[in-house]
């Protein structure tokens, strides 16, 4: 028989393919090196109370992944020892628990390795996992016996009723149950894909549970307080029902109140915004007032405490009042000149002058030390000024004079500042009613016109004032002498003074 070269080549190719296939089957599927020589694996022994259906070649899993097989199951003095053949490329912590589980209802047990501390040293060849760190599933026979006894204890009629009711409950729900099962299957598949994340969550769960254990006292106190609140609500149930019943009418009354306040409430709120801005600016001052107010109230109470509940209580508080008349003298600088001032007995209400009227003497002057010129600027610390405009600007306060002008124009100054003027149409003239000018000063001493600046060498205006008594026609002049001029007052009109305004009308 003659074999051609082509046939020899085909036979050689077949032999090579067969050898490759046999090698792949022996190494990859049959794992002959592992079975014969244990290559790439190491052995660990677990001790069990009983076999629980575990058999050789059963799977061994770590975190749900297959990492080896059960090599042998044999009896020992304390129970059963199962030898596990584990892959060397997977590092399994030695601090773990070995559990025997059933993969299906008909058996197919496997060993699950569950680590307790992932930072523990890895298992090594020859390690033994004691029975205290292993567990086995309950005996299926005992479970079936308990189920049989439970079913036998149920009356047949009731069992028949339960089965019929179950049919009525789930009858026709096949598609819905199928969707539920499919959803559960998809959930399980997704959980398998995210096994590492789920394992991480499970490993970190004890930390969260430990915080709940550590704060158990607070949780119990919260539950007790909630129980107290519930008990109070139960005891005050009629009052609570009354509140709920009257809440609707009360809300309606509140709505009507808002409707009545609708025309004025926005205006009030807008004004409160301005007031709030002022309060924000003066917040430190308000806080200081609130701090000092209790001490001030205590001081006022202490003044009247000396004679309280005594026979001398009619004497009042222990205080000494010194009448320091004209000490220090009054400040007239910065106000209207004497001829332009209204008579105190007038009862009209003319417009206020446009200029700012305040004591314009130096800030360190003893006159009117609490005057507006010494008001601290809230927005500019360290600066004092009489007006907000001056506080916000770079302008500094400049006095008119030193304030000790006991005669003449109190506003006489060489600084060039404007002096206060009365509103247009209200200036006194020679023929206008007001303080008499005859005998007090002559025309040469008339005050300068508004805005006029006195020259350096010009004499200052000398203006004097006097209190005139219309009953006797007498007044005291600037020189201290008493003069009489009976025709300065008109006796025909009724007397109109502030004293007569306090008296009841004559009948």
Coordinates of C-alpha atoms in Angstrom, one line a residue:
X1 CA 0.0 0.0 0.0
X2 CA 1.5 3.3 -1.1
X3 CA 0.7 6.4 1.2
X4 CA 1.2 9.6 -0.6
X5 CA 2.8 12.7 0.9
X6 CA -0.4 14.6 1.1
X7 CA -2.0 11.8 3.3
X8 CA 1.0 11.9 5.6
X9 CA 0.6 15.7 6.0
X10 CA -3.1 15.3 6.8
X11 CA -2.3 12.6 9.4
X12 CA 0.3 14.8 11.0
X13 CA -2.1 17.8 11.1
X14 CA -4.8 15.6 12.7
X15 CA -2.4 14.3 15.3
X16 CA -1.3 17.9 16.2
X17 CA -4.9 19.1 16.5
X18 CA -5.8 16.1 18.6
X19 CA -2.8 16.7 20.9
X20 CA -3.8 20.4 21.3
X21 CA -7.4 19.5 22.0
X22 CA -6.4 16.9 24.6
X23 CA -4.0 19.3 26.2
X24 CA -6.7 22.1 26.5
X25 CA -9.2 19.6 27.9
X26 CA -6.7 18.2 30.4
X27 CA -5.4 21.6 31.6
X28 CA -8.5 23.8 31.2
X29 CA -11.4 21.5 31.8
X30 CA -10.2 18.4 33.6
X31 CA -7.4 20.4 35.4
X32 CA -5.2 17.3 35.5
X33 CA -2.2 19.2 37.0
X34 CA -4.4 20.3 39.9
X35 CA -6.0 16.9 40.3
X36 CA -2.8 14.9 40.0
X37 CA -0.2 17.2 41.5
X38 CA -2.2 20.1 43.1
X39 CA -0.4 22.7 41.0
X40 CA -1.6 26.4 41.4
X41 CA -3.7 25.5 44.5
X42 CA -3.2 25.2 48.3
X43 CA -5.2 23.2 50.8
X44 CA -7.2 24.5 53.8
X45 CA -9.1 22.3 56.2
X46 CA -12.4 23.3 57.8
X47 CA -14.0 21.5 60.7
X48 CA -17.8 20.9 60.8
X49 CA -20.1 19.4 63.3
X50 CA -21.5 17.2 60.5
X51 CA -21.2 16.8 56.8
X52 CA -24.6 18.4 56.0
X53 CA -24.6 16.8 52.6
X54 CA -21.2 18.2 51.6
X55 CA -19.4 16.1 49.0
X56 CA -16.0 16.1 47.2
X57 CA -15.7 18.3 44.2
X58 CA -18.3 20.7 45.6
X59 CA -17.6 24.3 44.8
X60 CA -16.0 26.8 47.2
X61 CA -16.9 30.5 46.8
X62 CA -15.3 33.7 48.1
X63 CA -17.5 36.9 47.9
X64 CA -19.7 35.0 45.5
X65 CA -16.9 34.0 43.1
X66 CA -15.7 30.4 42.7
X67 CA -12.2 30.0 44.1
X68 CA -11.8 26.2 44.5
X69 CA -13.3 22.9 45.3
X70 CA -13.8 20.5 48.1
X71 CA -11.0 18.0 47.9
X72 CA -12.1 15.5 50.5
X73 CA -14.6 15.0 53.3
X74 CA -13.6 12.7 56.2
X75 CA -14.6 11.9 59.8
X76 CA -12.6 13.2 62.7
X77 CA -13.0 12.9 66.5
X78 CA -14.9 16.2 66.8
X79 CA -17.1 15.8 63.7
X80 CA -16.2 16.2 60.0
X81 CA -13.2 17.7 58.3
X82 CA -13.5 19.0 54.8
X83 CA -10.3 19.7 52.8
X84 CA -10.6 22.7 50.5
X85 CA -8.4 23.1 47.4
X86 CA -8.1 26.9 46.8
X87 CA -6.6 28.9 44.0
X88 CA -3.2 30.4 44.8
X89 CA -3.9 33.6 42.8
X90 CA -6.8 34.6 45.1
X91 CA -5.8 36.1 48.5
X92 CA -8.4 35.2 51.0
X93 CA -8.2 36.8 54.5
X94 CA -7.7 34.3 57.4
X95 CA -10.2 36.1 59.6
X96 CA -13.4 34.6 58.0
X97 CA -16.3 32.3 58.5
X98 CA -17.0 29.2 56.4
X99 CA -20.6 28.4 55.8
X100 CA -22.2 25.4 54.0
X101 CA -25.2 26.4 51.9
X102 CA -27.5 24.6 49.5
X103 CA -27.5 25.9 45.9
X104 CA -30.9 24.5 45.2
X105 CA -33.8 22.7 46.9
X106 CA -32.5 19.3 45.9
X107 CA -29.0 19.8 47.5
X108 CA -25.8 20.8 45.6
X109 CA -24.1 22.0 48.7
X110 CA -21.2 24.4 48.5
X111 CA -18.8 26.2 50.9
X112 CA -19.0 30.0 51.1
X113 CA -16.1 31.9 52.6
X114 CA -17.2 35.1 54.2
X115 CA -14.4 37.4 55.5
X116 CA -14.8 39.4 58.7
X117 CA -11.7 41.5 58.4
X118 CA -10.3 42.2 54.9
X119 CA -7.0 43.4 56.3
X120 CA -6.2 40.1 58.0
X121 CA -3.3 38.0 56.7
X122 CA -4.2 35.6 53.8
X123 CA -4.8 31.9 54.2
X124 CA -1.8 29.6 53.7
X125 CA -1.4 26.0 52.9
X126 CA -2.3 23.8 55.8
X127 CA -4.4 26.3 57.7
X128 CA -7.4 25.0 59.7
X129 CA -10.7 26.8 60.2
X130 CA -12.1 25.7 63.5
X131 CA -15.7 24.6 64.1
X132 CA -16.5 27.8 65.9
X133 CA -16.0 29.7 62.6
X134 CA -18.1 27.4 60.5
X135 CA -21.8 26.8 60.1
X136 CA -24.1 24.3 58.3
X137 CA -27.6 24.7 57.0
X138 CA -30.5 23.2 59.0
X139 CA -31.3 19.6 58.2
X140 CA -33.9 19.5 55.4
X141 CA -35.4 16.4 56.9
X142 CA -36.1 18.2 60.2
X143 CA -37.6 21.1 58.2
X144 CA -39.8 18.8 56.2
X145 CA -40.9 17.1 59.4
X146 CA -41.7 20.4 61.0
X147 CA -43.7 21.5 57.9
X148 CA -45.6 18.2 57.9
X149 CA -46.5 18.6 61.6
X150 CA -47.6 22.2 61.0
X151 CA -49.8 21.2 58.1
X152 CA -51.2 18.3 60.2
X153 CA -52.1 20.8 62.9
X154 CA -54.1 22.9 60.6
X155 CA -57.7 21.9 60.4
X156 CA -58.6 20.5 56.9
X157 CA -61.5 22.9 56.5
X158 CA -59.3 25.9 57.3
X159 CA -56.6 24.6 55.0
X160 CA -59.1 24.2 52.2
X161 CA -60.3 27.8 52.9
X162 CA -56.8 29.1 52.8
X163 CA -56.1 27.3 49.5
X164 CA -59.3 28.7 48.0
X165 CA -58.6 32.2 49.2
X166 CA -55.1 32.0 47.9
X167 CA -56.5 31.0 44.5
X168 CA -58.9 33.9 44.6
X169 CA -56.1 36.2 45.6
X170 CA -53.6 35.2 43.0
X171 CA -55.8 33.8 40.3
X172 CA -55.4 35.6 37.0
X173 CA -52.2 37.4 38.2
X174 CA -49.9 35.2 36.2
X175 CA -48.6 38.1 34.0
X176 CA -48.1 40.3 37.0
X177 CA -46.3 37.6 38.9
X178 CA -44.2 36.9 35.8
X179 CA -43.2 40.5 35.6
X180 CA -42.3 40.5 39.3
X181 CA -40.2 37.4 38.9
X182 CA -38.5 38.9 35.8
X183 CA -37.8 42.1 37.7
X184 CA -36.3 40.1 40.6
X185 CA -34.2 38.2 38.2
X186 CA -32.9 41.4 36.6
X187 CA -32.3 42.9 40.0
X188 CA -30.2 39.8 41.0
X189 CA -28.3 40.0 37.7
X190 CA -27.5 43.7 38.3
X191 CA -26.5 42.9 41.9
X192 CA -24.1 40.2 40.5
X193 CA -22.6 42.8 38.1
X194 CA -22.1 45.2 41.0
X195 CA -21.0 42.6 43.5
X196 CA -17.9 44.5 44.7
X197 CA -19.9 47.6 45.5
X198 CA -22.6 45.6 47.3
X199 CA -19.9 43.7 49.2
X200 CA -18.4 47.1 50.2
X201 CA -21.8 48.3 51.4
X202 CA -22.2 45.1 53.4
X203 CA -18.7 45.4 54.9
X204 CA -19.3 49.0 55.9
X205 CA -22.8 48.4 57.3
X206 CA -21.5 47.4 60.8
X207 CA -20.1 50.9 61.2
X208 CA -23.5 52.5 60.6
X209 CA -25.2 49.9 62.9
X210 CA -22.6 50.5 65.6
X211 CA -23.5 54.3 65.5
X212 CA -27.1 53.3 66.1
X213 CA -26.0 51.1 69.0
X214 CA -23.9 53.8 70.5
X215 CA -26.7 56.3 70.3
X216 CA -29.3 53.9 71.6
X217 CA -29.7 56.1 74.7
X218 CA -30.6 59.1 72.7
X219 CA -33.0 57.1 70.5
X220 CA -34.7 55.8 73.6
X221 CA -34.9 59.3 75.1
X222 CA -36.4 60.6 71.8
X223 CA -38.9 57.8 71.8
X224 CA -39.9 58.5 75.4
X225 CA -40.3 62.2 74.6
X226 CA -42.4 61.3 71.6
X227 CA -44.5 59.1 73.8
X228 CA -45.0 62.0 76.3
X229 CA -46.1 64.3 73.5
X230 CA -48.5 61.7 72.2
X231 CA -49.9 61.2 75.7
X232 CA -50.3 64.9 76.1
X233 CA -52.1 65.2 72.8
X234 CA -54.3 62.3 73.9
X235 CA -55.2 64.0 77.2
X236 CA -55.8 67.3 75.5
X237 CA -57.8 65.8 72.6
X238 CA -60.9 68.0 73.2
X239 CA -58.9 71.2 73.2
X240 CA -57.0 70.1 70.1
X241 CA -60.3 69.3 68.4
X242 CA -61.5 72.7 69.3
X243 CA -58.4 74.3 67.8
X244 CA -58.9 72.4 64.6
X245 CA -62.6 73.2 64.5
X246 CA -61.9 76.9 65.0
X247 CA -58.9 77.1 62.8
X248 CA -61.0 77.7 59.7
X249 CA -63.0 80.7 61.1
X250 CA -59.9 82.1 62.7
X251 CA -58.1 81.9 59.3
X252 CA -61.0 83.7 57.7
X253 CA -60.9 86.4 60.3
X254 CA -57.2 86.8 59.7
X255 CA -57.8 87.0 56.0
X256 CA -60.4 89.8 56.5
X257 CA -57.9 91.6 58.8
X258 CA -55.3 91.5 56.1
X259 CA -57.8 92.8 53.6
X260 CA -58.7 95.7 55.9
X261 CA -55.0 96.4 56.3
X262 CA -54.2 96.1 52.6
X263 CA -54.4 99.9 51.9
X264 CA -52.1 100.8 54.8
X265 CA -50.0 97.7 55.5
X266 CA -47.7 98.1 52.4
X267 CA -47.0 101.7 53.4
X268 CA -46.3 100.7 56.9
X269 CA -43.9 98.0 55.8
X270 CA -42.2 100.4 53.4
X271 CA -41.7 102.8 56.3
X272 CA -40.5 100.0 58.5
X273 CA -37.8 99.2 55.8
X274 CA -36.5 102.7 56.2
X275 CA -36.6 102.3 60.0
X276 CA -34.9 99.0 59.7
X277 CA -32.1 100.5 57.7
X278 CA -31.6 103.1 60.4
X279 CA -31.7 100.4 63.0
X280 CA -29.0 98.4 61.1
X281 CA -26.8 101.5 61.1
X282 CA -27.3 102.2 64.8
X283 CA -27.2 98.5 65.8
X284 CA -24.2 98.9 68.1
X285 CA -25.9 101.8 69.9
X286 CA -29.1 99.9 70.3
X287 CA -27.2 96.9 71.7
X288 CA -25.4 99.3 74.2
X289 CA -28.8 100.8 75.2
X290 CA -30.2 97.3 75.8
X291 CA -27.1 96.4 77.9
X292 CA -27.3 99.5 80.0
X293 CA -31.1 99.6 80.4
X294 CA -31.3 96.9 83.1
X295 CA -28.5 98.6 85.1
X296 CA -30.2 102.0 84.7
X297 CA -33.6 100.5 85.9
X298 CA -31.8 99.0 88.9
X299 CA -30.2 102.4 89.7
X300 CA -33.6 104.1 89.5
X301 CA -35.1 101.5 91.8
X302 CA -32.3 101.9 94.2
X303 CA -32.9 105.6 94.5
X304 CA -36.3 105.1 96.0
X305 CA -35.4 102.1 98.1
X306 CA -34.1 104.0 101.1
X307 CA -37.5 105.1 102.5
X308 CA -39.6 102.3 101.2
X309 CA -41.9 100.8 103.8
X310 CA -40.8 103.3 106.5
X311 CA -42.4 106.2 108.3
X312 CA -40.3 108.6 106.3
X313 CA -41.6 107.3 103.0
X314 CA -43.4 110.6 102.4
X315 CA -40.0 112.3 102.1
X316 CA -39.3 110.6 98.8
X317 CA -35.9 109.5 97.5
X318 CA -32.6 110.6 98.9
X319 CA -31.6 113.0 96.2
X320 CA -30.0 116.4 96.2
X321 CA -31.1 118.9 93.5
X322 CA -28.7 121.9 92.9
X323 CA -30.3 124.6 90.8
X324 CA -27.3 125.7 88.7
X325 CA -29.1 128.5 87.0
X326 CA -27.4 129.7 83.9
X327 CA -24.3 127.6 84.6
X328 CA -23.1 127.1 82.0
X329 CA -24.8 129.9 80.1
X330 CA -27.2 129.2 77.3
X331 CA -26.0 128.9 73.7
X332 CA -27.5 131.4 71.2
X333 CA -24.9 131.0 68.5
X334 CA -26.2 129.3 65.4
X335 CA -29.9 130.3 65.9
X336 CA -31.9 133.1 64.5
X337 CA -31.0 136.6 65.7
X338 CA -33.1 138.0 68.5
X339 CA -35.2 140.4 66.3
X340 CA -36.1 137.5 64.0
X341 CA -37.3 135.1 66.8
X342 CA -40.9 134.6 67.4
X343 CA -42.5 135.9 70.6
X344 CA -43.0 132.9 73.0
X345 CA -46.6 133.9 73.5
X346 CA -47.5 133.4 69.8
X347 CA -49.7 130.5 69.1
X348 CA -49.3 130.3 65.3
X349 CA -47.1 127.6 63.6
X350 CA -45.0 129.1 60.9
X351 CA -42.8 127.0 58.6
X352 CA -39.5 125.9 59.9
X353 CA -36.4 127.7 58.6
X354 CA -34.5 125.8 55.9
X355 CA -31.2 126.1 57.6
X356 CA -30.0 123.7 60.3
X357 CA -30.5 125.3 63.7
X358 CA -28.1 124.1 66.4
X359 CA -25.5 125.4 68.7
X360 CA -22.5 126.3 66.5
X361 CA -19.7 126.7 69.0
X362 CA -16.5 124.7 69.2
X363 CA -17.0 121.0 70.0
X364 CA -14.9 121.3 73.2
X365 CA -16.8 124.3 74.4
X366 CA -18.5 124.0 77.8
X367 CA -21.7 125.4 76.3
X368 CA -24.3 122.8 75.4
X369 CA -21.9 119.9 75.7
X370 CA -24.6 117.4 74.7
X371 CA -25.5 119.5 71.6
X372 CA -26.0 118.0 68.2
X373 CA -22.5 119.2 67.1
X374 CA -21.0 116.4 69.2
X375 CA -23.0 113.6 67.7
X376 CA -20.7 110.7 66.8
X377 CA -20.8 109.6 63.1
X378 CA -21.9 106.0 62.9
X379 CA -20.4 105.3 59.5
X380 CA -17.2 107.2 60.2
X381 CA -15.7 106.2 63.5
X382 CA -13.9 108.9 65.4
X383 CA -15.7 111.7 63.6
X384 CA -18.3 114.0 65.2
X385 CA -20.7 116.2 63.1
X386 CA -24.1 117.8 63.5
X387 CA -25.6 116.4 60.3
X388 CA -25.6 113.2 58.4
X389 CA -24.5 115.0 55.2
X390 CA -21.4 116.3 57.0
X391 CA -20.7 112.9 58.4
X392 CA -20.7 111.3 55.0
X393 CA -18.6 114.0 53.4
X394 CA -15.0 115.1 53.8
X395 CA -16.2 118.3 55.4
X396 CA -15.2 118.9 59.0
X397 CA -17.2 120.9 61.5
X398 CA -16.2 124.6 61.8
X399 CA -17.8 126.7 64.6
X400 CA -19.1 130.3 64.0
X401 CA -17.4 131.6 67.2
X402 CA -16.6 130.6 70.7
X403 CA -20.2 131.3 71.9
X404 CA -19.3 133.9 74.6
X405 CA -21.0 136.8 72.8
X406 CA -23.0 138.3 75.7
X407 CA -24.2 141.2 73.5
X408 CA -24.6 142.0 69.9
X409 CA -25.3 139.4 67.1
X410 CA -24.5 135.9 68.5
X411 CA -23.8 134.7 64.9
X412 CA -21.1 137.4 64.2
X413 CA -18.2 135.6 62.6
X414 CA -15.4 136.1 60.1
X415 CA -15.6 132.4 58.9
X416 CA -17.9 133.3 56.0
X417 CA -20.5 130.6 56.9
X418 CA -24.1 131.3 56.2
X419 CA -26.2 132.1 59.3
X420 CA -29.8 130.8 59.8
X421 CA -32.5 132.8 58.2
X422 CA -36.3 132.6 58.7
X423 CA -38.5 131.4 55.8
X424 CA -39.3 134.0 53.1
X425 CA -42.1 136.3 54.0
X426 CA -41.7 135.8 57.8
X427 CA -38.9 138.2 58.5
X428 CA -39.9 140.9 61.0
X429 CA -39.9 144.5 59.7
X430 CA -40.2 147.8 61.4
X431 CA -44.0 147.8 60.9
X432 CA -44.5 144.1 61.6
X433 CA -45.7 143.0 64.9
X434 CA -43.0 141.5 67.1
X435 CA -40.4 142.6 69.6
X436 CA -40.1 146.4 69.8
X437 CA -37.0 147.8 68.1
X438 CA -37.4 151.5 69.2
X439 CA -35.0 152.3 72.0
X440 CA -33.2 149.0 71.6
X441 CA -31.0 149.7 68.6
X442 CA -30.7 152.1 65.8
X443 CA -30.6 151.6 62.1
X444 CA -26.9 151.7 62.0
X445 CA -26.8 148.6 64.1
X446 CA -29.2 146.5 61.9
X447 CA -28.1 143.0 61.3
X448 CA -26.5 142.1 57.9
X449 CA -28.6 140.8 55.1
X450 CA -28.7 137.1 54.4
X451 CA -25.5 135.7 53.1
X452 CA -23.7 139.1 53.7
X453 CA -20.2 138.7 55.2
X454 CA -19.1 141.4 57.6
X455 CA -15.9 143.1 56.7
X456 CA -12.8 142.7 58.8
X457 CA -13.0 146.3 60.2
X458 CA -16.7 146.8 60.3
X459 CA -18.3 147.0 63.7
X460 CA -20.5 144.1 64.7
X461 CA -24.2 144.6 64.9
X462 CA -25.6 145.3 68.4
X463 CA -29.0 143.8 68.8
X464 CA -30.7 143.6 72.1
X465 CA -33.9 141.9 73.3
X466 CA -36.3 142.7 76.2
X467 CA -39.3 141.1 77.8
X468 CA -42.2 143.6 77.5
X469 CA -45.0 143.7 80.1
X470 CA -48.1 144.9 78.3
X471 CA -49.9 145.5 81.6
X472 CA -47.5 148.1 82.9
X473 CA -45.6 149.0 79.7
X474 CA -42.2 148.4 81.2
X475 CA -39.2 146.4 79.9
X476 CA -35.5 146.1 80.8
X477 CA -33.1 147.4 78.2
X478 CA -29.7 145.9 77.3
X479 CA -28.0 148.3 79.7
X480 CA -30.0 146.9 82.7
X481 CA -32.2 150.0 83.1
X482 CA -36.0 149.8 83.3
X483 CA -37.9 151.7 80.6
X484 CA -41.6 152.4 80.3
X485 CA -43.5 152.8 77.0
X486 CA -47.2 152.1 77.4
X487 CA -48.2 152.5 73.7
X488 CA -46.2 149.4 72.5
X489 CA -49.1 147.0 73.1
X490 CA -52.6 147.0 71.7
X491 CA -55.0 146.5 74.6
X492 CA -58.1 146.1 72.4
X493 CA -57.6 142.4 71.2
X494 CA -58.0 139.8 73.9
X495 CA -54.9 138.5 75.5
X496 CA -53.4 135.4 73.8
X497 CA -50.6 133.8 75.8
X498 CA -49.7 130.3 76.5
X499 CA -51.1 130.7 80.0
X500 CA -54.5 131.7 78.8
X501 CA -54.5 128.6 76.5
X502 CA -54.3 126.4 79.6
X503 CA -57.3 128.1 81.2
X504 CA -61.0 127.1 80.5
X505 CA -62.9 129.5 78.3
X506 CA -64.8 132.2 80.1
X507 CA -68.6 132.0 80.4

